[in-house]
Coordinates of C-alpha atoms and ligand atoms in Angstrom, one line a residue:
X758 CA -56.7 50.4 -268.9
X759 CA -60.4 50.2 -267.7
X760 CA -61.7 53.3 -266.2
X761 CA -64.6 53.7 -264.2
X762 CA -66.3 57.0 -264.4
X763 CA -68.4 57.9 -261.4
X764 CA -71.1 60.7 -262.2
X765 CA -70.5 60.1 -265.2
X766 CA -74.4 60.1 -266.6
X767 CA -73.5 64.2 -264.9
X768 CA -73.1 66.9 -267.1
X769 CA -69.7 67.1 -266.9
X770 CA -69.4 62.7 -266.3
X771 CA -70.6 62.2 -269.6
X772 CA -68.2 64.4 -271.2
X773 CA -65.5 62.7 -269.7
X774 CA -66.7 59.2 -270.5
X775 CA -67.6 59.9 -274.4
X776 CA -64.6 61.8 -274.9
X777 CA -62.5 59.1 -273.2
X778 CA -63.9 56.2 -274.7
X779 CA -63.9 58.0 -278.4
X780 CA -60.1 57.8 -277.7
X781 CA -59.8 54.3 -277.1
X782 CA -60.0 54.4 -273.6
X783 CA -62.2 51.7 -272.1
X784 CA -64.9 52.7 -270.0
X785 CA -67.5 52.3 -267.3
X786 CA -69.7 54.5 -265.9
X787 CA -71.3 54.3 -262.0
X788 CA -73.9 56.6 -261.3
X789 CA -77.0 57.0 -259.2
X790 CA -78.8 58.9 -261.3
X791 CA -79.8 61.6 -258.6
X792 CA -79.2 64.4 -261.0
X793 CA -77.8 62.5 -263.5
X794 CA -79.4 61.3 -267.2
X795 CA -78.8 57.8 -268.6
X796 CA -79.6 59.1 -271.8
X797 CA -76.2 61.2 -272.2
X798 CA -74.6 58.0 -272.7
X799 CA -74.7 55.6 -275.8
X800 CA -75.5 52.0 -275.2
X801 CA -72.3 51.0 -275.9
X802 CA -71.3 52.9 -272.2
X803 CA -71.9 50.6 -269.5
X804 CA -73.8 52.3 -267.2
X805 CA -73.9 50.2 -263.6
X806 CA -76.7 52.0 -261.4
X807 CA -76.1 52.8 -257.6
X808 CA -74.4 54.9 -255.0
X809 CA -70.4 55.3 -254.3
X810 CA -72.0 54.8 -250.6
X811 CA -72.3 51.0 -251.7
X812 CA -69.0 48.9 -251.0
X813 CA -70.7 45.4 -252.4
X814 CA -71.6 47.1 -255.7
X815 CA -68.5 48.9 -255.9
X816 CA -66.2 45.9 -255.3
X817 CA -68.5 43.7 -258.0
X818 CA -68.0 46.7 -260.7
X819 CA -64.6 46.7 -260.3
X820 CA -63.8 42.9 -260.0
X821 CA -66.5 42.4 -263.1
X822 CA -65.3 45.3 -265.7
X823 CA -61.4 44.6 -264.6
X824 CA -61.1 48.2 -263.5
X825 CA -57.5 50.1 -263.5
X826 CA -58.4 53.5 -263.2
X827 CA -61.5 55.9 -261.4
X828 CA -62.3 58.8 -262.7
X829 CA -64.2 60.2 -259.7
X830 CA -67.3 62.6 -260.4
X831 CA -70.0 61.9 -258.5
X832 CA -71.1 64.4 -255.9
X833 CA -73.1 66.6 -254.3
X834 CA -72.3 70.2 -256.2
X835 CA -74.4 72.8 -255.1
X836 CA -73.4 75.3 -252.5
X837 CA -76.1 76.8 -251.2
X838 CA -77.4 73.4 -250.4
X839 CA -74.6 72.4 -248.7
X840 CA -74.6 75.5 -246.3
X841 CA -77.9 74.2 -245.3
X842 CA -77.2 70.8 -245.3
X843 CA -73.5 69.9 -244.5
X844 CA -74.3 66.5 -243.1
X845 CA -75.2 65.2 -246.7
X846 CA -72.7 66.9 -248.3
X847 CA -70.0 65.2 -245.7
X848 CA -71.9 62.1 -246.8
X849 CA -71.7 61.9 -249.8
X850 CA -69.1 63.4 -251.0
X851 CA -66.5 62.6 -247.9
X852 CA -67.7 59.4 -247.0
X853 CA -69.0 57.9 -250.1
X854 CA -65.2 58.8 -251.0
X855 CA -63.9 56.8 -248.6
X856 CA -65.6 54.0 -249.3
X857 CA -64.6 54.1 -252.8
X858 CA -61.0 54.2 -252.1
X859 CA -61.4 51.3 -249.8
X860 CA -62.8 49.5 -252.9
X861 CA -59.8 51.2 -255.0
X862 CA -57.2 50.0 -252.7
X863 CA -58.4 46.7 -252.1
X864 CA -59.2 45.9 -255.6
X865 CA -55.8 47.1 -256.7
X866 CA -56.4 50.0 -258.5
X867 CA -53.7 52.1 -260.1
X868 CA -55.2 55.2 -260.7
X869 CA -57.4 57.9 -259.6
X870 CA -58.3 61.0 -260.6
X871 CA -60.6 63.3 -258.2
X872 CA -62.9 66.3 -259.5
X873 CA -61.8 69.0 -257.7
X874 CA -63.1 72.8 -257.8
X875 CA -61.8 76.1 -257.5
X876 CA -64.0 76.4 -254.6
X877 CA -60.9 74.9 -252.3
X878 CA -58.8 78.1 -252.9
X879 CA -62.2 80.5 -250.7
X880 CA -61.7 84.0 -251.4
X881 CA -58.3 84.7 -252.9
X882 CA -56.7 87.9 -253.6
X883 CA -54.4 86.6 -256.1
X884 CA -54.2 87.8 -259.6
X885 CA -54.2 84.9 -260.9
X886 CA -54.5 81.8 -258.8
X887 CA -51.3 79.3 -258.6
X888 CA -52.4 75.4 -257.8
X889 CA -49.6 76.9 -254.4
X890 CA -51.8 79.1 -253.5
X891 CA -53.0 78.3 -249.6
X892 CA -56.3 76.9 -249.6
X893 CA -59.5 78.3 -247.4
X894 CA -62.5 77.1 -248.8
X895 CA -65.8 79.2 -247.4
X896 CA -68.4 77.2 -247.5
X897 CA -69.2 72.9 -246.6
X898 CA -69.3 72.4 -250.5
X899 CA -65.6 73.5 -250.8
X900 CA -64.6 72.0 -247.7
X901 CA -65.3 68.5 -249.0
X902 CA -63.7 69.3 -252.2
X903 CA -60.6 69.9 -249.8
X904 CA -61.0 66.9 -248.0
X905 CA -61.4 64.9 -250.8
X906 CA -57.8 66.1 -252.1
X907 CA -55.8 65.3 -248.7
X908 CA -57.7 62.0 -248.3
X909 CA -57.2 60.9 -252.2
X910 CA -53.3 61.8 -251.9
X911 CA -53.0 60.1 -248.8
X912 CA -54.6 56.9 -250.0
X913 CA -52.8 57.0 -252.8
X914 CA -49.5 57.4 -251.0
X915 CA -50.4 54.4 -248.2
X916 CA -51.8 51.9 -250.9
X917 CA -49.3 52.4 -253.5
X918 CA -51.7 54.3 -256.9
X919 CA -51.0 57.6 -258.3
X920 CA -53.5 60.1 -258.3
X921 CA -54.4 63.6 -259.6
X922 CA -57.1 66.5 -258.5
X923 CA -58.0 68.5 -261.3
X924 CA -59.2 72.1 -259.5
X925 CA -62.3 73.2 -262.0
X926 CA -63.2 76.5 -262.8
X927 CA -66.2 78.0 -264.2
X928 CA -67.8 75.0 -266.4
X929 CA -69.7 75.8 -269.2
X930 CA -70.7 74.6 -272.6
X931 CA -71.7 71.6 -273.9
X932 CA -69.9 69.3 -277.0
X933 CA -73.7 68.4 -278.3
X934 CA -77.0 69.9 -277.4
X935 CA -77.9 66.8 -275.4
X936 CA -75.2 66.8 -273.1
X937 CA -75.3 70.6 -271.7
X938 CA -76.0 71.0 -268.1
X939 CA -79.8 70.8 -266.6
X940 CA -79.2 72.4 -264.1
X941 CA -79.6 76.5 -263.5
X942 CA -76.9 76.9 -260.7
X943 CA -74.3 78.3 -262.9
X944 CA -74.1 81.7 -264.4
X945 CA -74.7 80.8 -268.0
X946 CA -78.0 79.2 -267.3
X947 CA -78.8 80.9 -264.6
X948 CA -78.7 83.7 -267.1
X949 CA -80.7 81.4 -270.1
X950 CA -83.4 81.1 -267.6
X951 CA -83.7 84.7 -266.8
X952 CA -84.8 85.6 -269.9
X953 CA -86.6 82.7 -270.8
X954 CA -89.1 84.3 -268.0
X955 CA -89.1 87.1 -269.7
X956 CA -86.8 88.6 -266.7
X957 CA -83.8 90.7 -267.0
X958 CA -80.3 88.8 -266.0
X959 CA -79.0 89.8 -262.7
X960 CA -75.9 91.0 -261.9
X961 CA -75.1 90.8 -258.2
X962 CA -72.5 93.3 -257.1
X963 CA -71.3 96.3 -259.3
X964 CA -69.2 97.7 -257.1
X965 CA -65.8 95.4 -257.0
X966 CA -62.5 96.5 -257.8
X967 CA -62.7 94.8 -261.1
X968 CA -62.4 97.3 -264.5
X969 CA -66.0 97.4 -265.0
X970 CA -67.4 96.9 -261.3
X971 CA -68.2 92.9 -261.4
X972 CA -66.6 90.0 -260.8
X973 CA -64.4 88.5 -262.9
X974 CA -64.6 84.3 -263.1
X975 CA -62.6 82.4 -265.5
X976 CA -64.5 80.1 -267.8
X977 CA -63.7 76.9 -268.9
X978 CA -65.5 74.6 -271.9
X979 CA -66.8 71.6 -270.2
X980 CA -65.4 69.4 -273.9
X981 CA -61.9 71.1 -272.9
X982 CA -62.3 69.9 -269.4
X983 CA -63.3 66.7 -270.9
X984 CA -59.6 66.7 -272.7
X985 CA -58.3 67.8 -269.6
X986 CA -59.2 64.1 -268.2
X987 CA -57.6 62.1 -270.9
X988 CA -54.3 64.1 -271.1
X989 CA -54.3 63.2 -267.3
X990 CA -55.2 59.6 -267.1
X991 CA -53.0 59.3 -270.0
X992 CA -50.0 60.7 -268.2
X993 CA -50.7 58.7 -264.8
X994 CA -51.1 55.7 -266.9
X995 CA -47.5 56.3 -268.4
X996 CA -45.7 56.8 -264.9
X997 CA -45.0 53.6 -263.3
X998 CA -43.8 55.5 -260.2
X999 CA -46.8 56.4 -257.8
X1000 CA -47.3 60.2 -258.1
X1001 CA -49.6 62.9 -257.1
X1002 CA -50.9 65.9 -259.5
X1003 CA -53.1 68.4 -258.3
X1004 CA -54.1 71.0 -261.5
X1005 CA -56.3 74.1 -262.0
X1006 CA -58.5 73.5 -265.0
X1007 CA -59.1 77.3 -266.2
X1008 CA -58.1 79.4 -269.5
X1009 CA -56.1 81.9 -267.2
X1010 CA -58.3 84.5 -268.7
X1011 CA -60.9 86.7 -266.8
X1012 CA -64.3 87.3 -267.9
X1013 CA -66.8 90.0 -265.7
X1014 CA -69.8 88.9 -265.3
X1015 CA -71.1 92.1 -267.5
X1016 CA -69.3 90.9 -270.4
X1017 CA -70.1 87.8 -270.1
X1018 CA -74.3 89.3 -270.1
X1019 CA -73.7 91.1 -273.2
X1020 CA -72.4 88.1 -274.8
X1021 CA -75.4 85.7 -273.5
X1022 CA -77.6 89.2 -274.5
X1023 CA -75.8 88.7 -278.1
X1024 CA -76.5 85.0 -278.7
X1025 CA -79.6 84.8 -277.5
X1026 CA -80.6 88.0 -279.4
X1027 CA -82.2 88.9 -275.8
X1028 CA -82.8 92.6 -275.6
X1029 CA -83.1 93.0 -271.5
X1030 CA -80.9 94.7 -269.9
X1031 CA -79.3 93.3 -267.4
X1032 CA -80.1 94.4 -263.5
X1033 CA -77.6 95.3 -260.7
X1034 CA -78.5 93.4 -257.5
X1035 CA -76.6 93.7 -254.1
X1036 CA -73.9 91.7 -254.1
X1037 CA -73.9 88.4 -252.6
X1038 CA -72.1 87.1 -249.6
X1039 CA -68.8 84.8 -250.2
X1040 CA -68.3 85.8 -253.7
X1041 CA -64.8 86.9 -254.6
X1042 CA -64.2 89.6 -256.9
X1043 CA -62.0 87.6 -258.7
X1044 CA -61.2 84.4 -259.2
X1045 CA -58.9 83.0 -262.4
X1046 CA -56.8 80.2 -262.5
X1047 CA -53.3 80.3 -263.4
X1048 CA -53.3 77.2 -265.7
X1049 CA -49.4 76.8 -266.3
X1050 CA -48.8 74.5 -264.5
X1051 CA -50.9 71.7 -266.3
X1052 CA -49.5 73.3 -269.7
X1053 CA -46.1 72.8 -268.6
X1054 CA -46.1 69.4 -267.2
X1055 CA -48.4 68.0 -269.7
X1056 CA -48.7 70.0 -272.9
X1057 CA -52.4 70.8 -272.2
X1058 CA -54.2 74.0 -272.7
X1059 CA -57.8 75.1 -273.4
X1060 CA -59.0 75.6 -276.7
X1061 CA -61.8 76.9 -276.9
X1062 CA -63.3 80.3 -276.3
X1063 CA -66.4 81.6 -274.1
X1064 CA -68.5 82.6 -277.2
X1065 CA -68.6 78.5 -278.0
X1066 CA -69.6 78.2 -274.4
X1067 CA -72.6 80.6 -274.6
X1068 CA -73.6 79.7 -278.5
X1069 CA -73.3 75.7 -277.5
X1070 CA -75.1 75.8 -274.2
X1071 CA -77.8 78.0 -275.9
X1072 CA -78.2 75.1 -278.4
X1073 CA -78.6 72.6 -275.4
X1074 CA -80.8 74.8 -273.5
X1075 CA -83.3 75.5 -276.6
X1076 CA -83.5 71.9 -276.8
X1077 CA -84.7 71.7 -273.7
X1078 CA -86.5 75.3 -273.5
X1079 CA -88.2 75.9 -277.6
X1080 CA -89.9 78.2 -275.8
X1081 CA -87.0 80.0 -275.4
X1082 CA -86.4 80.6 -279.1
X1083 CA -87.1 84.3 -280.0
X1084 CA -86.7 85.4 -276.2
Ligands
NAD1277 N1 -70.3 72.1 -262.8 C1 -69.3 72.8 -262.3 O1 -69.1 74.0 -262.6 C2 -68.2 72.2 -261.4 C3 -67.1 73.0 -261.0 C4 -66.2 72.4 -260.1 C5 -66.3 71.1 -259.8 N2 -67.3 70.3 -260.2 C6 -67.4 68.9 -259.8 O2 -67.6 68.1 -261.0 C7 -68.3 67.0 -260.7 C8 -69.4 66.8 -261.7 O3 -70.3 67.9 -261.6 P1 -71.5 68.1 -262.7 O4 -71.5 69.6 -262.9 O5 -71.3 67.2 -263.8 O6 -72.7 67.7 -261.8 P2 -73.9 66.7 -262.1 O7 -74.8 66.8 -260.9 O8 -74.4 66.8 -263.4 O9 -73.1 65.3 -262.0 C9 -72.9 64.5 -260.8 C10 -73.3 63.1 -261.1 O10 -73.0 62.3 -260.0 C11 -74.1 61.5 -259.7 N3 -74.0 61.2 -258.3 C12 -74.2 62.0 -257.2 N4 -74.1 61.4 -256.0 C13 -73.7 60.1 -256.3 C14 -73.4 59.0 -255.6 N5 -73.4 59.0 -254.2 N6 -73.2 57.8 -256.2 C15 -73.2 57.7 -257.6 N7 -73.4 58.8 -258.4 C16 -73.7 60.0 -257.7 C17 -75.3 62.2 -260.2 O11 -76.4 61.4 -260.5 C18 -74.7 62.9 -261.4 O12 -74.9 62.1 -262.6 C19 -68.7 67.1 -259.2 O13 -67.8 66.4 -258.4 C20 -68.6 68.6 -259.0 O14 -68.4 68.9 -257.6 C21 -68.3 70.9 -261.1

């Protein structure tokens, strides 16, 4: 097998690819570069520059690197940004999907496995969240994540490959410093950068029925995601008959977001208390995956625990931040 990783110069793309490719796997990775870095891949990567949006390239990497498999990344991620601008996020991550599958199908593809996000399942009231449980995403972002599953599966089913959507939770973490996530849209950095500033982490919302007031997220380490990937191509690769998966990715266990603060508080040796905001529209009080499923058709769990995620995303983010040191 060949596998093409799109996004995979991402945060969570280049996971994927090096942890794929350090188990044999051969691999490719397509990326635009809009928020991704070239330099989290090794030269040995092949790293083919441009936009799922563009057919010609698309049939040419997959005619030219004999591709078998996608591993489909790429995409627009934040959802603020996509409440504001919905067009783009239609764009690119609805339509530049349908162009790649038009490349998939028509080059012959066999496989094809679609990043997916908790963000499909909206506001659920679930204890824990079954892959069954109905769908209502709240926001353009989640809608095409939701798209992107019916249109995969169907394209799949029509044109004969087998295909899986892994539903991600909280990501976090980083396997080396130099991979972690730039960004500061998730709760882990978002905290980092708080008291980097010098400002107290915010909590938004005390007030849930949760035990201690805040919501409660399940976490997941980005290199246990990464695993995640291979135990799945690995298991479409072994079915000959076309079939469809759809997974949570998730440890199954909840975190509030006031424990999680004292830990980042702990590793970071940050002495500011954390401040109670309002809470924020759309967020649910809790949301934690119910990750049997995945265990019992494939054998895979998580391994690793949130302290590594805060300790090894600190390490990536004082790389990035020295300043940060001594905070
Ligand atoms: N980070 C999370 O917590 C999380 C949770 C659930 C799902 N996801 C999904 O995981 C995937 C990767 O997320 P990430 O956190 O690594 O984000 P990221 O922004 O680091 O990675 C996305 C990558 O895709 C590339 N890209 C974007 N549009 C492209 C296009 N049109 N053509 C080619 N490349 C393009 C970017 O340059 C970047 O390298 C996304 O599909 C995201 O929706 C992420």
């Amino acid at each position: 097998m060949t596998w093409l990783i799109t996004g995979g110069a991402g945060y969570i793309g280049a996971h994927v690819a090096l942890t794929m490719a350090a188990a044999g796997e051969r691999v490719v990775v397509l990326d635009d570069v809009s928020s991704g870095i070239p330099h989290r891949l090794p030269a040995d990567i092949a790293l083919v520059r441009g936009s799922v949006l563009d057919r010609e390239l698309l049939d040419r990497t997959l005619a030219e690197h004999g591709v078998t498999g996608v591993v489909h990344l790429a995409a627009r991620k934040q959802v603020g940004e996509s409440v504001e601008k919905p067009l783009l996020y239609y764009r690119e991550n609805v339509y530049g999907l349908t162009v790649l599958l038009e490349a998939v199908a028509a080059a012959g593809v066999r496989r094809f496995l679609f990043s997916s996000s908790a963000a499909v399942y909206g506001v659920p009231e679930a204890e824990l969240i079954p892959e069954d449980t109905p769908c209502a995403p709240i926001n353009p972002y989640g809608e095409t994540k939701l798209a992107g599953e019916w249109l995969v599966r169907a394209a799949g089913r029509a044109h004969g490959f087998s295909t899986a959507s892994l539903r991600y939770f909280n990501v976090a973490g980083a396997a080396r410093p130099e991979l972690a996530d730039t960004g500061v849209f998730n709760i882990v950095p978002m905290f980092f950068d708080r008291i980097t500033r010098g400002e107290a982490p915010r909590i938004f919302g005390a007030d849930y029925p949760t035990p201690d007031g805040t919501c409660v997220r399940d976490y997941i380490h980005v290199a246990d995601l990464a695993d995640a990937h291979l135990s799945v191509a690995r298991a479409l690769t072994a079915r000959d008959e076309q079939t469809d998966l759809t997974f949570n990715i998730g440890r199954g266990e909840g975190v509030s977001v006031r424990e999680l603060a004292e830990l980042v508080g702990e590793i970071t040796g940050s002495a500011l208390a954390p401040v109670i905001e309002p809470r924020r529209p759309g967020d649910a009080a809790k949301a934690v995956a119910s990750s049997d499923l995945i265990a019992k058709e494939l054998g895979w769990t998580a391994v690793r625990s949130v302290r590594e995620m805060v300790a090894s995303a600190w390490e990536g983010w004082l790389l990035r931040h020295p300043e940060a040191a001594g905070s």
